[in-house]
Coordinates of C-alpha atoms in Angstrom, one line a residue:
M92 CA 0.0 0.0 0.0
K93 CA 1.3 3.4 -1.0
S94 CA 2.0 6.2 1.4
L95 CA -0.4 9.1 1.3
K96 CA 2.2 11.3 -0.4
E97 CA 2.4 8.8 -3.3
S98 CA -1.3 8.3 -3.6
V99 CA -4.1 9.5 -5.9
V100 CA -7.0 10.4 -3.6
S101 CA -10.5 10.1 -5.2
V102 CA -13.2 12.1 -3.5
F103 CA -16.8 11.1 -4.1
G104 CA -19.1 14.0 -3.2
L105 CA -17.8 17.5 -3.5
G106 CA -19.9 19.3 -0.9
L107 CA -18.7 21.0 2.3
L108 CA -16.8 18.0 3.7
G109 CA -15.6 16.4 0.5
G110 CA -14.7 19.7 -1.1
S111 CA -12.8 20.9 1.9
L112 CA -10.9 17.7 2.2
A113 CA -9.9 17.6 -1.5
W114 CA -9.0 21.3 -1.5
R115 CA -6.8 20.9 1.6
L116 CA -4.9 18.0 0.0
V117 CA -4.4 20.0 -3.3
E118 CA -3.4 23.1 -1.5
T119 CA -0.8 21.5 0.7
G120 CA 0.6 19.0 -1.9
R121 CA 0.3 16.2 0.6
V122 CA -0.8 13.7 -2.0
R123 CA 0.1 13.0 -5.7
D124 CA -3.2 14.0 -7.2
V125 CA -6.8 14.6 -6.1
A126 CA -9.6 13.3 -8.4
G127 CA -13.2 14.3 -7.7
W128 CA -16.7 13.1 -8.7
S129 CA -20.1 14.5 -8.0
R130 CA -23.5 13.5 -9.4
N131 CA -23.9 17.1 -10.5
P132 CA -21.6 17.9 -13.5
A133 CA -21.7 21.6 -12.7
T134 CA -20.2 20.9 -9.3
I135 CA -17.3 18.9 -10.9
A136 CA -16.7 21.8 -13.3
E137 CA -16.7 24.3 -10.4
A138 CA -14.3 22.1 -8.4
V139 CA -11.8 21.9 -11.2
E140 CA -12.1 25.7 -12.0
R141 CA -11.5 26.6 -8.4
G142 CA -8.6 24.2 -7.9
V143 CA -10.4 22.1 -5.4
V144 CA -9.5 18.9 -7.3
T145 CA -6.7 18.3 -9.9
K146 CA -9.0 16.1 -12.1
G147 CA -12.7 16.0 -12.5
C148 CA -14.3 12.7 -13.4
S149 CA -17.3 12.3 -15.6
S150 CA -18.2 8.9 -14.0
A151 CA -17.9 7.3 -10.6
E152 CA -16.3 4.3 -12.1
E153 CA -13.5 6.4 -13.7
C154 CA -12.9 8.1 -10.4
A155 CA -12.5 4.8 -8.6
S156 CA -10.2 3.4 -11.2
L157 CA -7.7 6.2 -10.6
A158 CA -7.6 5.9 -6.8
D159 CA -5.1 4.6 -4.3
V160 CA -7.4 6.1 -1.7
I161 CA -11.2 6.4 -2.0
V162 CA -13.0 8.9 0.2
L163 CA -16.8 8.6 0.4
A164 CA -18.2 12.0 1.1
V165 CA -21.7 11.4 -0.2
P166 CA -24.8 11.1 2.1
V167 CA -24.6 8.0 4.3
R168 CA -27.8 6.6 2.6
A169 CA -25.9 6.7 -0.8
M170 CA -22.7 5.0 0.3
E171 CA -23.8 1.4 -0.1
G172 CA -25.1 1.8 -3.6
L173 CA -22.1 3.9 -4.7
S174 CA -19.7 1.3 -3.2
L175 CA -21.4 -1.5 -5.1
L176 CA -21.2 0.5 -8.3
I177 CA -17.5 1.4 -8.1
R178 CA -16.1 -1.7 -6.4
G179 CA -15.4 -3.5 -9.6
S180 CA -13.5 -0.5 -11.0
A181 CA -11.3 0.0 -7.9
R182 CA -7.8 -1.4 -7.5
K183 CA -7.3 -4.4 -5.3
D184 CA -5.1 -2.5 -2.8
V185 CA -7.2 0.7 -2.6
A186 CA -7.9 2.1 0.8
V187 CA -11.5 3.2 1.4
F188 CA -12.7 5.8 4.0
D189 CA -16.1 7.3 4.6
L190 CA -16.9 10.7 6.2
G191 CA -20.2 9.7 7.6
S192 CA -21.1 11.0 11.0
T193 CA -22.3 7.6 12.2
K194 CA -20.3 4.4 12.1
V195 CA -21.9 1.3 13.5
E196 CA -24.5 0.6 10.9
I197 CA -22.9 2.0 7.8
G198 CA -19.5 0.8 8.9
A199 CA -20.8 -2.8 9.0
V200 CA -22.2 -2.4 5.5
L201 CA -19.1 -0.9 4.0
S202 CA -16.9 -3.4 5.8
A203 CA -18.9 -6.2 4.2
I204 CA -18.4 -4.6 0.7
W205 CA -14.7 -3.5 1.0
G206 CA -13.4 -5.9 3.6
E207 CA -9.8 -5.3 4.8
R208 CA -9.5 -2.1 2.7
Y209 CA -12.1 -0.1 4.7
A210 CA -11.9 2.0 7.8
G211 CA -14.3 4.7 9.1
F212 CA -13.0 8.3 9.1
H213 CA -14.9 11.2 10.7
P214 CA -13.4 14.7 11.0
M215 CA -15.2 16.5 13.8
A216 CA -15.7 19.7 11.9
G217 CA -18.4 21.4 9.9
K218 CA -20.6 24.4 9.2
E219 CA -24.3 25.2 9.2
R220 CA -24.3 25.6 5.5
G221 CA -23.3 22.8 3.1
G222 CA -22.2 22.7 -0.5
L223 CA -19.0 23.3 -2.4
E224 CA -19.7 27.1 -2.1
N225 CA -19.0 26.8 1.6
A226 CA -16.0 24.5 1.4
S227 CA -12.7 25.7 2.9
P228 CA -9.2 24.1 2.8
D229 CA -8.9 25.2 6.5
L230 CA -12.1 23.5 7.7
F231 CA -10.4 20.7 9.5
L232 CA -7.5 22.6 11.0
G233 CA -7.2 21.6 14.7
S234 CA -10.1 19.2 14.5
V235 CA -10.1 15.7 15.9
C236 CA -10.5 13.1 13.2
A237 CA -12.0 9.8 14.4
V238 CA -10.3 6.8 12.9
V239 CA -12.7 3.8 13.2
P240 CA -11.2 0.4 12.2
F241 CA -13.4 -2.6 11.9
P242 CA -12.4 -6.3 12.6
A243 CA -11.4 -6.8 9.0
T244 CA -9.5 -3.6 8.6
R245 CA -5.8 -4.0 7.7
P246 CA -3.5 -2.1 10.1
E247 CA -1.9 -0.3 7.1
V248 CA -5.4 1.1 6.2
A249 CA -5.9 2.5 9.7
S250 CA -2.4 3.9 9.7
L251 CA -3.1 5.6 6.3
A252 CA -6.3 7.2 7.9
G253 CA -4.1 8.6 10.6
E254 CA -1.8 10.1 7.9
L255 CA -4.9 11.6 6.2
A256 CA -6.0 13.3 9.5
L257 CA -2.5 14.9 9.9
A258 CA -2.6 16.0 6.2
L259 CA -5.9 17.8 6.9
G260 CA -4.3 19.7 9.8
G261 CA -6.2 17.5 12.3
R262 CA -5.4 15.0 15.0
P263 CA -6.3 11.3 14.6
L264 CA -8.1 9.6 17.4
K265 CA -8.5 5.8 17.0
I266 CA -11.9 4.7 18.4
D267 CA -14.3 1.8 17.9
A268 CA -17.6 2.2 16.2
D269 CA -19.8 1.7 19.3
E270 CA -17.9 4.3 21.3
H271 CA -17.9 6.7 18.4
D272 CA -21.7 6.5 17.9
S273 CA -22.4 6.7 21.6
A274 CA -20.3 9.9 22.0
A275 CA -21.5 11.4 18.8
A276 CA -25.1 10.9 19.8
C277 CA -24.5 13.1 22.9
I278 CA -22.4 15.9 21.5
S279 CA -23.7 16.1 17.9
H280 CA -26.8 14.1 17.1
L281 CA -29.0 14.8 20.1
P282 CA -28.1 18.5 20.1
L283 CA -29.3 18.7 16.5
V284 CA -32.7 17.2 17.5
I285 CA -33.0 19.6 20.4
S286 CA -32.0 22.6 18.2
A287 CA -34.6 21.5 15.6
A288 CA -37.3 21.0 18.2
L289 CA -36.7 24.5 19.7
S290 CA -36.8 26.0 16.2
L291 CA -40.1 24.3 15.5
L292 CA -41.5 25.4 18.9
A293 CA -40.5 29.0 18.3
G294 CA -42.1 28.9 14.9
D295 CA -45.3 27.7 16.4
E296 CA -45.2 30.3 19.3
M297 CA -44.6 33.1 16.8
E298 CA -48.1 32.6 15.5
N299 CA -49.5 33.7 18.9
H300 CA -46.6 36.1 19.8
P301 CA -45.7 38.3 16.9
S302 CA -43.1 40.1 18.9
L303 CA -41.0 36.9 19.3
P304 CA -38.7 37.5 16.3
A305 CA -37.9 41.1 17.5
L306 CA -37.1 39.8 20.9
S307 CA -34.9 36.9 19.7
A308 CA -31.2 37.4 20.4
G309 CA -28.0 35.4 21.2
G310 CA -29.7 32.7 23.2
F311 CA -32.0 31.7 20.4
R312 CA -29.4 32.2 17.7
D313 CA -26.8 30.1 19.4
T314 CA -29.0 27.2 20.6
T315 CA -30.6 26.9 17.2
R316 CA -27.6 27.4 14.9
I317 CA -27.2 23.7 14.0
A318 CA -30.9 23.4 13.0
A319 CA -29.9 25.6 10.0
G320 CA -27.7 22.7 8.6
P321 CA -28.6 20.6 5.6
A322 CA -31.8 18.6 6.4
W323 CA -30.6 15.5 4.6
L324 CA -27.4 15.4 6.7
G325 CA -29.4 15.7 10.0
A326 CA -31.8 13.0 8.9
D327 CA -28.9 10.7 8.1
M328 CA -27.4 11.4 11.5
V329 CA -30.5 10.6 13.5
A330 CA -31.6 7.7 11.4
G331 CA -28.2 6.1 11.4
N332 CA -27.8 6.4 15.2
G333 CA -31.4 6.0 16.3
L334 CA -30.9 3.7 19.3
Q335 CA -28.3 5.9 20.9
V336 CA -30.2 9.1 20.2
R337 CA -33.4 7.8 21.6
R338 CA -31.6 6.4 24.7
L339 CA -30.1 9.8 25.4
A340 CA -33.3 11.7 24.5
E341 CA -35.1 9.7 27.3
E342 CA -32.3 10.7 29.7
F343 CA -32.5 14.3 28.5
K344 CA -36.2 14.4 29.2
R345 CA -35.6 13.1 32.7
I346 CA -33.1 15.7 33.4
L347 CA -35.3 18.4 31.9
D348 CA -38.2 17.4 34.1
D349 CA -35.9 17.3 37.1
L350 CA -34.7 20.8 36.5
L351 CA -38.2 22.2 36.0
S352 CA -39.4 20.7 39.2
S353 CA -36.5 21.8 41.3
P354 CA -36.9 24.5 44.0
V355 CA -35.0 27.6 43.2
A356 CA -32.0 27.0 45.4
E357 CA -31.6 23.4 44.0
L358 CA -32.1 24.7 40.5
E359 CA -29.4 27.3 40.9
S360 CA -27.1 24.5 42.1
R361 CA -27.9 22.3 39.2
L362 CA -27.3 25.1 36.7
A363 CA -24.0 25.8 38.3
A364 CA -23.1 22.1 38.0
A365 CA -24.2 22.3 34.3
A366 CA -21.8 25.2 33.7
A367 CA -19.0 23.3 35.4
A368 CA -19.6 20.2 33.4
R369 CA -19.5 22.2 30.1
E370 CA -16.3 23.9 31.2
R371 CA -14.7 20.6 32.1
I372 CA -15.6 18.9 28.8
L373 CA -14.2 21.9 26.7
S374 CA -11.1 22.1 28.9
L375 CA -10.3 18.4 28.5
K376 CA -10.8 18.7 24.7
E377 CA -8.4 21.6 24.6
E378 CA -5.8 19.8 26.6
R379 CA -6.0 16.6 24.5
T380 CA -5.9 18.6 21.3
R381 CA -2.6 20.2 22.5
D382 CA -1.1 16.8 23.4

């Protein structure tokens, strides 16, 4: 298996994540070439024109045939079908990574298709707005990139995923699929559901309280920011990690009921504990990112 520096990386899906990944690799010269494919020919043309990829491919099969490394940056629901389409065109020693935000279910599917050549890869970075127009070569700088090997994954493939994380300006974190999805449910997927629910509630309340938009400020903006993201991406997150999200949603409702029923002194104490828990999590993240 080639090193990343010697590899042609083929990126399937040139939206926010795929476009940012490809652009970073082109800009830094950390790989030999970057090929790109999108189901939208206009996106391919734009990616070539802006220098996001070094070669645009007219078919997924062509893109796969060029690759030493395949990066699946399409919606999770499209990964199985795309993999079955391109598997016959790919080299026998190709490494395959997916950028999906869930890993247990889709990882098992992709591992069955690609076998020892596959490992999960999830850079913990993003924006509210998707699409190539919002891509940036700096998107992953300083981010943790989860490397998720499966039982069949060759060690060299997991190692190459670590190289990719470093090439993006991130830090690799090797983690198993169950742990990844449990943690992601708490810090990414459930927050999306809560943000969406609050946005829907505010939309309903606005009908009876016309002054609501004028009164909305930082609290509403910050807590609903992630509800502005692509709906297909959020749906894939929740659908692909439903058991964990539902488990945590039940616990969240219990804590919410507990807070609302607490006497004022106890409520103040719980809110202080919440602030301390948040600070501890963010401090530990910062410390581990520096290590």
